[in-house]
PDB file of C-alpha atoms in Angstrom:
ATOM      1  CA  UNK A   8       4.836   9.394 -16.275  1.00 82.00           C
ATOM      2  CA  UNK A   9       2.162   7.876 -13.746  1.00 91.00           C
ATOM      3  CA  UNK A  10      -0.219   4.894 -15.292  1.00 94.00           C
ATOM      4  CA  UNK A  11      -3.978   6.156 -14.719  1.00 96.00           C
ATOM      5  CA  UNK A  12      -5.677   2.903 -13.313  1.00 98.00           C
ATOM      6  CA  UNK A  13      -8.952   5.318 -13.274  1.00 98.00           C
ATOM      7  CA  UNK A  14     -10.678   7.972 -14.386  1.00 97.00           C
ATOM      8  CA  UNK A  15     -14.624   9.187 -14.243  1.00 97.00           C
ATOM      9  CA  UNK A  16     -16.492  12.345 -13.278  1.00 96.00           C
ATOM     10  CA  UNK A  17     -13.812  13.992 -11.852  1.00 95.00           C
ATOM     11  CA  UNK A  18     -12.145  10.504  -9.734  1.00 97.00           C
ATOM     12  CA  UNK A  19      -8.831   9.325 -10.849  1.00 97.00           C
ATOM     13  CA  UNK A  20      -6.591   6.863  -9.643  1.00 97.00           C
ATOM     14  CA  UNK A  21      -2.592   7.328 -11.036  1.00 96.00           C
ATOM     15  CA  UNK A  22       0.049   5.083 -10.068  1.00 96.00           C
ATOM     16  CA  UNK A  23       3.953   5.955  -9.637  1.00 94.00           C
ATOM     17  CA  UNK A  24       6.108   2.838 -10.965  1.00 91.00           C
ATOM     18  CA  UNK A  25       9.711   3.823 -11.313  1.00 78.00           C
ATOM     19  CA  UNK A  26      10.795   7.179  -9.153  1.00 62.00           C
ATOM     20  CA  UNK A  27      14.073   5.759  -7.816  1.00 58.00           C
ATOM     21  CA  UNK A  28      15.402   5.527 -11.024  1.00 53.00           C
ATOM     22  CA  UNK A  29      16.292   2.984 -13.693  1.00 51.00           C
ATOM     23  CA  UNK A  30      19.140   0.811 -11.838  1.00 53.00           C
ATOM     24  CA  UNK A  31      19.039   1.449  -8.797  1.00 60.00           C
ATOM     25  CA  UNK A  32      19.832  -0.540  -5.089  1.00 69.00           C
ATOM     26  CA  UNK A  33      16.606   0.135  -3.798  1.00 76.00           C
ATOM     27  CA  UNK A  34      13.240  -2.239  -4.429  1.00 83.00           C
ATOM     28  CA  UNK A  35      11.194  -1.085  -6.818  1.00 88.00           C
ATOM     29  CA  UNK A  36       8.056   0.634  -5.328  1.00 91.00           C
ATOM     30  CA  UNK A  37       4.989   1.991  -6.186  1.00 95.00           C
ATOM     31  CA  UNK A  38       3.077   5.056  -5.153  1.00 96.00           C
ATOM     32  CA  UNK A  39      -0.187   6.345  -5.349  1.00 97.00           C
ATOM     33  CA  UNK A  40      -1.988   9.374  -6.308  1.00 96.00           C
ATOM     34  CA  UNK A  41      -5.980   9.577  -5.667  1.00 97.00           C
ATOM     35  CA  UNK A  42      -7.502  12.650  -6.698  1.00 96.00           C
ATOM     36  CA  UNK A  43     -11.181  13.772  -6.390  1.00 95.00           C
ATOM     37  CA  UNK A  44     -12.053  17.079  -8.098  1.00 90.00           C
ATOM     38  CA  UNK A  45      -9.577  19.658  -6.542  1.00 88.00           C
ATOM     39  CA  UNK A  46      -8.519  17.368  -4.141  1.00 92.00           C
ATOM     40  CA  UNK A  47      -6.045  15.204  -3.485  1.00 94.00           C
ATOM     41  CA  UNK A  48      -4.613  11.996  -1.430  1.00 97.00           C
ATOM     42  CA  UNK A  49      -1.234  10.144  -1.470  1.00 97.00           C
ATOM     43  CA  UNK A  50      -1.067   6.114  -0.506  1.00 98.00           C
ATOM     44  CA  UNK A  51       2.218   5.451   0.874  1.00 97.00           C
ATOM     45  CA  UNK A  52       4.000   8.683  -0.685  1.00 95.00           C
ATOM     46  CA  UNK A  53       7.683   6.293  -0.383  1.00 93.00           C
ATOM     47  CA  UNK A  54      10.684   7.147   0.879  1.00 91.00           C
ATOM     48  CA  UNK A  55      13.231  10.301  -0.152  1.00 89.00           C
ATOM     49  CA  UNK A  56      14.170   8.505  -3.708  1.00 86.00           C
ATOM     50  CA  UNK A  57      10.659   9.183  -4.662  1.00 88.00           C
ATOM     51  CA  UNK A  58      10.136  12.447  -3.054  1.00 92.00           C
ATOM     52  CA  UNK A  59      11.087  14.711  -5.638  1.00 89.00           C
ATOM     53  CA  UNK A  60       9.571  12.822  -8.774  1.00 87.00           C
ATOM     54  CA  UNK A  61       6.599  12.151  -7.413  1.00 92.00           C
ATOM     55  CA  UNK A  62       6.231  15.400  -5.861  1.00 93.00           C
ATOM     56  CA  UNK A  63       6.339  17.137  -9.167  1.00 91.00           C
ATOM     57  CA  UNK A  64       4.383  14.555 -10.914  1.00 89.00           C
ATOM     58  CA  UNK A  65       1.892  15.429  -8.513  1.00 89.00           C
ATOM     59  CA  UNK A  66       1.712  19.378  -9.854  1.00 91.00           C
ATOM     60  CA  UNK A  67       0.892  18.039 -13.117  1.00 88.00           C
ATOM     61  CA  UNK A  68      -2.670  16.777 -11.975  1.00 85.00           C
ATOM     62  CA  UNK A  69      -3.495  19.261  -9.067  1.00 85.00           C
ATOM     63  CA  UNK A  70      -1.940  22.302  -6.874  1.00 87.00           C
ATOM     64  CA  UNK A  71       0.135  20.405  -3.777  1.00 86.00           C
ATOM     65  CA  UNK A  72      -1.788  22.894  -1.807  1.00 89.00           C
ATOM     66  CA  UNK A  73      -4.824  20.866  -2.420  1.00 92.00           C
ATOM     67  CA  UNK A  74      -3.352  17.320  -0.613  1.00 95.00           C
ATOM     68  CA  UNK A  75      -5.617  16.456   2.089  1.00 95.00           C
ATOM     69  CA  UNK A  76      -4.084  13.759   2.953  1.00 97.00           C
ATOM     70  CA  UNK A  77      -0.692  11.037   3.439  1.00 98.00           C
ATOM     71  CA  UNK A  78      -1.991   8.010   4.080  1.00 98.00           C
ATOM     72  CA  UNK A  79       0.214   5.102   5.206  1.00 98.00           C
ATOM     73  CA  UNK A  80      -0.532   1.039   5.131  1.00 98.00           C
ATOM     74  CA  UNK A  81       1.935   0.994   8.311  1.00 97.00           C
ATOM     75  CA  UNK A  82       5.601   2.663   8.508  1.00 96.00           C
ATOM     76  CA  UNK A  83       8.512   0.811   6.983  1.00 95.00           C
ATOM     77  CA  UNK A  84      10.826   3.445   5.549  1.00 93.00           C
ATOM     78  CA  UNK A  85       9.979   2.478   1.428  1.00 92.00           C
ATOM     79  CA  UNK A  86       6.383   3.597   2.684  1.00 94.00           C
ATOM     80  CA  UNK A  87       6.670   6.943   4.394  1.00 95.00           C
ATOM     81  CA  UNK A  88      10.411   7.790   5.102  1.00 95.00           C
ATOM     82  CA  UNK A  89      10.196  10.763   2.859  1.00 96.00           C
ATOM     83  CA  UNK A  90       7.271  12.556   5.583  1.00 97.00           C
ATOM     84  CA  UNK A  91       9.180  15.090   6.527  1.00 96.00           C
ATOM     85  CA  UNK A  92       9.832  16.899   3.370  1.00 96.00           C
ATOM     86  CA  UNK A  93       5.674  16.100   2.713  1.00 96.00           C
ATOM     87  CA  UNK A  94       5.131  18.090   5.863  1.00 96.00           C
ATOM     88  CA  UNK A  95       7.051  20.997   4.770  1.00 95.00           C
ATOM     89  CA  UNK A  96       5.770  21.395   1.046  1.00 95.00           C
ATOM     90  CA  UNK A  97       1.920  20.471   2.246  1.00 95.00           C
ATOM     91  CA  UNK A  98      -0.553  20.840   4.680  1.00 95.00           C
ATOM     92  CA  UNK A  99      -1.716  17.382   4.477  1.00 97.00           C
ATOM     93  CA  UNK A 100      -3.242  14.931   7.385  1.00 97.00           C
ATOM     94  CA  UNK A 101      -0.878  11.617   7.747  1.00 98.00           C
ATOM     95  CA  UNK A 102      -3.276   8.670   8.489  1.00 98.00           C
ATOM     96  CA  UNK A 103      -1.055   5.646  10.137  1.00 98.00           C
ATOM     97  CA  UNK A 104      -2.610   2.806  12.076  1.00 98.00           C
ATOM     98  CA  UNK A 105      -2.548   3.712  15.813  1.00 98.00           C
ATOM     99  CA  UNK A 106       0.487   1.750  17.029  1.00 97.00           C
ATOM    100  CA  UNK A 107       2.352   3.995  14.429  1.00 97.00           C
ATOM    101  CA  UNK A 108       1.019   7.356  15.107  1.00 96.00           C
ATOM    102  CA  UNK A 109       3.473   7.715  17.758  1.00 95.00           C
ATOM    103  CA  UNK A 110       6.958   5.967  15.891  1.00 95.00           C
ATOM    104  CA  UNK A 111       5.804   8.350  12.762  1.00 95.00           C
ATOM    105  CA  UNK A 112       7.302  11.614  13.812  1.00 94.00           C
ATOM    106  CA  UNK A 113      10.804  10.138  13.892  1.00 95.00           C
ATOM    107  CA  UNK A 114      10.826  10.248   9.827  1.00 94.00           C
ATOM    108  CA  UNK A 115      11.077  14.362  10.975  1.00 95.00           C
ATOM    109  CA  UNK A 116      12.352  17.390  12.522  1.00 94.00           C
ATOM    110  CA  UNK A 117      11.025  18.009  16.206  1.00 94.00           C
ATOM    111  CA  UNK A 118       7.397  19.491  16.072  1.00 92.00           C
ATOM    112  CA  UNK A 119       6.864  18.916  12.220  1.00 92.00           C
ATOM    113  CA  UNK A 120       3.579  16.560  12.942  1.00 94.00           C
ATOM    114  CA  UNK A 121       2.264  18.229  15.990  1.00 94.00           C
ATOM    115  CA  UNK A 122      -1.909  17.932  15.623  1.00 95.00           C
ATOM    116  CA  UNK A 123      -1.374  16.562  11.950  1.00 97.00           C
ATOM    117  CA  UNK A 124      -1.325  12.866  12.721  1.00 97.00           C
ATOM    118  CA  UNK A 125      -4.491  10.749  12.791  1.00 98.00           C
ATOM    119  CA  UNK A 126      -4.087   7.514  13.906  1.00 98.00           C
ATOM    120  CA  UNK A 127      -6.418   4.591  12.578  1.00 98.00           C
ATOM    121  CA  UNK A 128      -8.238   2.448  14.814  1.00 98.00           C
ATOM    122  CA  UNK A 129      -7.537  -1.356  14.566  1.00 98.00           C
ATOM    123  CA  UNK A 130     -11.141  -1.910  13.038  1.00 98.00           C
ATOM    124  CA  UNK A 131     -10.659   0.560  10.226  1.00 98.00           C
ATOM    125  CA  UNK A 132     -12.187   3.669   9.129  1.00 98.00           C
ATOM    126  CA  UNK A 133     -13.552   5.657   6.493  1.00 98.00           C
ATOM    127  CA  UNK A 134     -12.111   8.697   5.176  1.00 97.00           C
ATOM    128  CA  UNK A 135     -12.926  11.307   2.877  1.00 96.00           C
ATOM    129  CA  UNK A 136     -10.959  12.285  -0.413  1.00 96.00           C
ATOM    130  CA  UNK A 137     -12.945  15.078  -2.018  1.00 94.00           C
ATOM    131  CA  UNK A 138     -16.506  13.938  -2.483  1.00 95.00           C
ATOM    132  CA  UNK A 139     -15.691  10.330  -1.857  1.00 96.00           C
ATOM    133  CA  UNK A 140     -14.526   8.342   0.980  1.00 97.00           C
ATOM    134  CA  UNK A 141     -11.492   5.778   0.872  1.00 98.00           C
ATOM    135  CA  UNK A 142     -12.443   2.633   3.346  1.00 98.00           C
ATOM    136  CA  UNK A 143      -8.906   1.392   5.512  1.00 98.00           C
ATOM    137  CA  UNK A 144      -8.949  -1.596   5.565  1.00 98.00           C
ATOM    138  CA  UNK A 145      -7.725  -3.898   8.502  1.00 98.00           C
ATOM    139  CA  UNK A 146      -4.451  -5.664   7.038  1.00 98.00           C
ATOM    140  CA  UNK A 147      -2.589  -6.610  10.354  1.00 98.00           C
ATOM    141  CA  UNK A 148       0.106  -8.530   9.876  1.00 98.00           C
ATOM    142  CA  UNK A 149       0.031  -8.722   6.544  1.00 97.00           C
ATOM    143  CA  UNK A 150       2.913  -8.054   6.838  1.00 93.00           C
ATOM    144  CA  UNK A 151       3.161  -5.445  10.055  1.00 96.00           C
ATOM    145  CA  UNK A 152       1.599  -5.554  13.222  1.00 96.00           C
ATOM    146  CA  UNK A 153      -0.491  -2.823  12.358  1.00 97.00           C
ATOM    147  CA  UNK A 154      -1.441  -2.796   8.792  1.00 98.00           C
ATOM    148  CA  UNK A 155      -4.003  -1.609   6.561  1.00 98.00           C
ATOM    149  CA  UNK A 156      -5.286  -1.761   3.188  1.00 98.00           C
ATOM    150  CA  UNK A 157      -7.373   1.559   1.458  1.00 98.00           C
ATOM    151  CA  UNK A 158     -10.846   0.146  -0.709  1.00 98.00           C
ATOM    152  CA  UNK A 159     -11.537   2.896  -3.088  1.00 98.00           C
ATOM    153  CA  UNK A 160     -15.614   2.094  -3.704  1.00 98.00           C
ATOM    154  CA  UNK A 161     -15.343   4.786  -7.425  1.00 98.00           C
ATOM    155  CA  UNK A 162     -12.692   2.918  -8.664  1.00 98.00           C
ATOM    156  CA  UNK A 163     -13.445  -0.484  -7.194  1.00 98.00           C
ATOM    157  CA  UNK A 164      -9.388  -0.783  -6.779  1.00 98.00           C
ATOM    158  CA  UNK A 165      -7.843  -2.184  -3.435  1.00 98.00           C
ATOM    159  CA  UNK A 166      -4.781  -0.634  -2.637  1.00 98.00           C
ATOM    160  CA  UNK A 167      -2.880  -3.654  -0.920  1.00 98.00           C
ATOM    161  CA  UNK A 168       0.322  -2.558   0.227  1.00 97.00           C
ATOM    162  CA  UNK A 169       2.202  -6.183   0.655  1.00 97.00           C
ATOM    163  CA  UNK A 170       0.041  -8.330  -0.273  1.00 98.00           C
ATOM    164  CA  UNK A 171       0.027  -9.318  -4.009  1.00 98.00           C
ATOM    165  CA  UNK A 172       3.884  -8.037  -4.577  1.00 97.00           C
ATOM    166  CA  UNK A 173       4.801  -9.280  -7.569  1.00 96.00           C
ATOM    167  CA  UNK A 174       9.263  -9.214  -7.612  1.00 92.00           C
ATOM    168  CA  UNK A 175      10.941  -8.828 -10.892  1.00 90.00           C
ATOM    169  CA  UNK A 176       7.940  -7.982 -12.791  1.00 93.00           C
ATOM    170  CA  UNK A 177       7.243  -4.908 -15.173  1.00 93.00           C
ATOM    171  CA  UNK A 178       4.948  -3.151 -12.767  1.00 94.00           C
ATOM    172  CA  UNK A 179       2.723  -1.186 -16.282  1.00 94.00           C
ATOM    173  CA  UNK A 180       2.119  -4.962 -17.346  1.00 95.00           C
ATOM    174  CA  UNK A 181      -0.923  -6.101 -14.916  1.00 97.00           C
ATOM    175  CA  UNK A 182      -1.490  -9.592 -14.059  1.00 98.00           C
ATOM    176  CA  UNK A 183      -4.434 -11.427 -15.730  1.00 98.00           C
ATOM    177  CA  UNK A 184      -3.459 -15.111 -14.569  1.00 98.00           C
ATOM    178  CA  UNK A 185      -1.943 -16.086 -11.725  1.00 98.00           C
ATOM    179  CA  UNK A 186      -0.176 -18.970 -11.851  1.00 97.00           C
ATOM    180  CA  UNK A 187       2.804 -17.894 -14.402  1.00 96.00           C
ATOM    181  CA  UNK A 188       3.823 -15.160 -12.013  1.00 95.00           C
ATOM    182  CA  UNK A 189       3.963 -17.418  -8.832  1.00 97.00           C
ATOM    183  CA  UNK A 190       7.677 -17.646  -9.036  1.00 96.00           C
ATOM    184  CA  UNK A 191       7.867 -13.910  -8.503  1.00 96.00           C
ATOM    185  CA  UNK A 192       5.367 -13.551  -5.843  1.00 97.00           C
ATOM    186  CA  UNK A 193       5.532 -17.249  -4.093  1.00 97.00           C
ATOM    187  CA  UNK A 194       8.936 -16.851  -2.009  1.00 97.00           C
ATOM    188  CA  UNK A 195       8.210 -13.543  -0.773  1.00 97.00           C
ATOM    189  CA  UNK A 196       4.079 -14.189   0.664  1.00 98.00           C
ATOM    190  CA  UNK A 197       6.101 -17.116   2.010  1.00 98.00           C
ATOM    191  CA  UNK A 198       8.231 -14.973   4.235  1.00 97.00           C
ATOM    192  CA  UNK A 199       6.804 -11.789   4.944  1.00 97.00           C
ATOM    193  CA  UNK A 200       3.368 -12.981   4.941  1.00 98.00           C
ATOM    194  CA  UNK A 201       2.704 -13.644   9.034  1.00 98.00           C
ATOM    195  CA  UNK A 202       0.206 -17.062   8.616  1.00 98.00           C
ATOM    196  CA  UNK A 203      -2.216 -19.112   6.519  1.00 98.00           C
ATOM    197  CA  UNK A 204      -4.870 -17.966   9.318  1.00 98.00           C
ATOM    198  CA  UNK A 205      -4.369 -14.391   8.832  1.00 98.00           C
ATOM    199  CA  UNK A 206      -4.569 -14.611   5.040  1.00 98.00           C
ATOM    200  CA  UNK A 207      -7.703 -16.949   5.434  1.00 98.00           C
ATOM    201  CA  UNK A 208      -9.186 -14.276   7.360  1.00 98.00           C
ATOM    202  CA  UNK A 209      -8.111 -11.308   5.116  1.00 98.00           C
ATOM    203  CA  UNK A 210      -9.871 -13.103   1.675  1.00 98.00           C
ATOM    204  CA  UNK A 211     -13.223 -13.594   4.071  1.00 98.00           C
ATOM    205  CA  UNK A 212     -13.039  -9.990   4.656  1.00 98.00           C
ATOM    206  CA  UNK A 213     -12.530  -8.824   0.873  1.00 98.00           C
ATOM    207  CA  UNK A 214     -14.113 -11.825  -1.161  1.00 97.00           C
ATOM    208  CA  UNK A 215     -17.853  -9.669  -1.087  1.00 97.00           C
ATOM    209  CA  UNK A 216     -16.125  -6.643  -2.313  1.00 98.00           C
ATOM    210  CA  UNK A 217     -16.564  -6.292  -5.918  1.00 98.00           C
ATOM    211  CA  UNK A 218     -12.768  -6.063  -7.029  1.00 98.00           C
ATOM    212  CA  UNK A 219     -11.978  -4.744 -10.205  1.00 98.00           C
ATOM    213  CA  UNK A 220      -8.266  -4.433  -9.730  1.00 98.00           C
ATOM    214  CA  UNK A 221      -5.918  -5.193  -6.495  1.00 98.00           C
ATOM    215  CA  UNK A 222      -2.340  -3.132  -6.960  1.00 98.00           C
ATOM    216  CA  UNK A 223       0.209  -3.895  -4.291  1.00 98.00           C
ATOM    217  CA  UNK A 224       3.321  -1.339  -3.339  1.00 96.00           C
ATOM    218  CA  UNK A 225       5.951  -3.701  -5.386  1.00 95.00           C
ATOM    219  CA  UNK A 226       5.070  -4.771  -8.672  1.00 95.00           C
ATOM    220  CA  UNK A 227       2.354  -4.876 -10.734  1.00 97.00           C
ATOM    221  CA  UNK A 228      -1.560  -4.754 -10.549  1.00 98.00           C
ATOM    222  CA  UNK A 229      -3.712  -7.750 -10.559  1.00 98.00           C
ATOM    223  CA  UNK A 230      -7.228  -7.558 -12.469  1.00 98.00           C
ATOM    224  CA  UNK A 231      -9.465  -9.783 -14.240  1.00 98.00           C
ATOM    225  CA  UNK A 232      -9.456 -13.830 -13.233  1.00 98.00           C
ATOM    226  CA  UNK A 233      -5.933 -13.151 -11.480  1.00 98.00           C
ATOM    227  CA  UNK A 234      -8.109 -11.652  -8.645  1.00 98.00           C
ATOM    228  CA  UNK A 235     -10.085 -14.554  -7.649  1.00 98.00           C
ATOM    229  CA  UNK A 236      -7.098 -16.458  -8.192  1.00 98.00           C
ATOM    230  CA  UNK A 237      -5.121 -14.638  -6.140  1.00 98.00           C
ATOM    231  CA  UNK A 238      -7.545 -14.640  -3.128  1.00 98.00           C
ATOM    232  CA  UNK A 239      -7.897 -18.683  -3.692  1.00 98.00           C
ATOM    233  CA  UNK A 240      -4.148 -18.581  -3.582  1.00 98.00           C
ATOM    234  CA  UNK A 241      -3.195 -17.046  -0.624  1.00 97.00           C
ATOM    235  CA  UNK A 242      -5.725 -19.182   1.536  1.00 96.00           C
ATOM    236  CA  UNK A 243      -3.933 -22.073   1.423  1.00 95.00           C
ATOM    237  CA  UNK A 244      -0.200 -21.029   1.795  1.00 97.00           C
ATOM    238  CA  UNK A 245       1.978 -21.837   4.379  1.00 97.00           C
ATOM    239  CA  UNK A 246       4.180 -18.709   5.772  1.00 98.00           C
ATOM    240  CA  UNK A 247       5.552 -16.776   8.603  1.00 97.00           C
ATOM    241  CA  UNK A 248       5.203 -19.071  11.360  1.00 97.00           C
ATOM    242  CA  UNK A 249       3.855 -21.865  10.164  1.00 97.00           C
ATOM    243  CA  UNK A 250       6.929 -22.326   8.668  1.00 97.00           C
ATOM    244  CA  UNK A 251       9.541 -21.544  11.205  1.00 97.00           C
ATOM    245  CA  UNK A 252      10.456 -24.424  13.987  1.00 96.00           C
ATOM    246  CA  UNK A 253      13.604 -24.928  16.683  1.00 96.00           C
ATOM    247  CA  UNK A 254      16.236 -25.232  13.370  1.00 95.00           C
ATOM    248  CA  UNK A 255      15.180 -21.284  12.591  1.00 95.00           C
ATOM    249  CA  UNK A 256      16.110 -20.512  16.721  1.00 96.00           C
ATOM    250  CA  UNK A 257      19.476 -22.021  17.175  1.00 96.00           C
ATOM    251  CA  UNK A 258      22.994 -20.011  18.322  1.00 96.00           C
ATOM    252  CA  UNK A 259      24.952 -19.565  15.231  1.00 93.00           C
ATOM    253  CA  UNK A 260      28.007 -21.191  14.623  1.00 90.00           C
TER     254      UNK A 260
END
């Protein structure tokens, strides 16, 4: 069953925890479901494990012939590997930054995306679910090259792809206080995270939005203090390549 982080005049927000299964080799991910009225949008719809789950927990809330739109924070395979069988059961738009419009269509059979993929601009854009837009966000290398986060302005969540995983943690228990959960987020900011200046220049860009809950694609969702927290946090680490030096580029033995 998905966790509804929203719900008001007709907006909700549902979030997919656990559709590859209790046990299994793959890292947990989540996926999201926004839908406005009678229609519908999908935030990085996962790979094939969490096709056919989320696919038919997506019937329960509105007719699959109703989803506008696929919308990817970039195009690792836990994010949209599963596009071709979305192209075949709807008639929905795939929006994936523009150095990833292109590298998309390999997820599918020849001519499956032909005039069906939108590429997003570096700066960002604003697109419309229903009655309501959904802001991308520019996320670049946080962790891919070309990244993006999705601001929902109804629900006041950010959708934040990498950013904020949480590893190891019970993804329907959100985050209220930082610092016990470092140990499960610390080591992984630390290495897929690209720089301190990068995440300095990501909490400039969100700190005036008025957050009520950040939920990353691993893990669980952060709201309340952990928020500001969070954004404090991530200012000050070292990762990526700050860390890395000639001992990290040496022939192996």
């Amino acid at each position: 069953m998905p966790i509804e982080l929203f719900s008001a005049d007709g907006h909700r927000c549902l979030m997919f925890t656990d559709l590859s299964g209790p046990g299994d080799a793959a890292v947990q991910a989540n996926q999201f479901l926004i839908v406005d009225d009678d229609t519908g949008a999908i935030i990085d719809p996962g790979g094939n494990l969490a096709y056919h789950q989320l696919y038919l927990g997506m019937t329960q809330h509105f007719q699959p012939q109703r989803l506008s739109s696929i919308i990817a924070s970039h195009a690792d395979p836990d994010i949209i590997a599963s596009l071709d069988r979305w192209m075949t059961a709807t008639p929905a738009t795939v929006y994936i930054s523009t150095l990833w419009e292109r590298f998309a269509p390999h997820f599918c059979k020849p001519g499956k995306t032909e005039g069906r993929i939108v590429g997003i601009p570096d700066a960002g854009t604003r697109l419309m679910v229903g009655r309501n837009e959904l802001w991308a966000l520019p996320a670049h290398f946080l962790h891919a090259e070309g990244n993006f986060q999705f601001w929902d302005p109804v629900s006041r969540i950010l959708f934040s792809g990498d950013l904020g995983v949480s590893l190891g943690v019970d993804p329907r228990e959100p985050i209220t206080s930082l610092a016990p959960h470092l140990p499960k987020m610390e080591p992984f900011h630390r290495r897929y995270m690209v720089s301190r200046k990068i995440l300095r220049l990501w909490a400039q860009m969100v700190k005036p939005l008025p957050i009520q809950m950040i939920v990353p694609q691993h893990g669980a969702p952060l709201q309340g203090a952990a928020i500001g927290e969070f954004i404090d946090w991530v200012q000050t680490l070292e990762c990526g390549i700050d860390r890395m030096d000639e001992r990290d580029y040496r022939l192996p033995a």
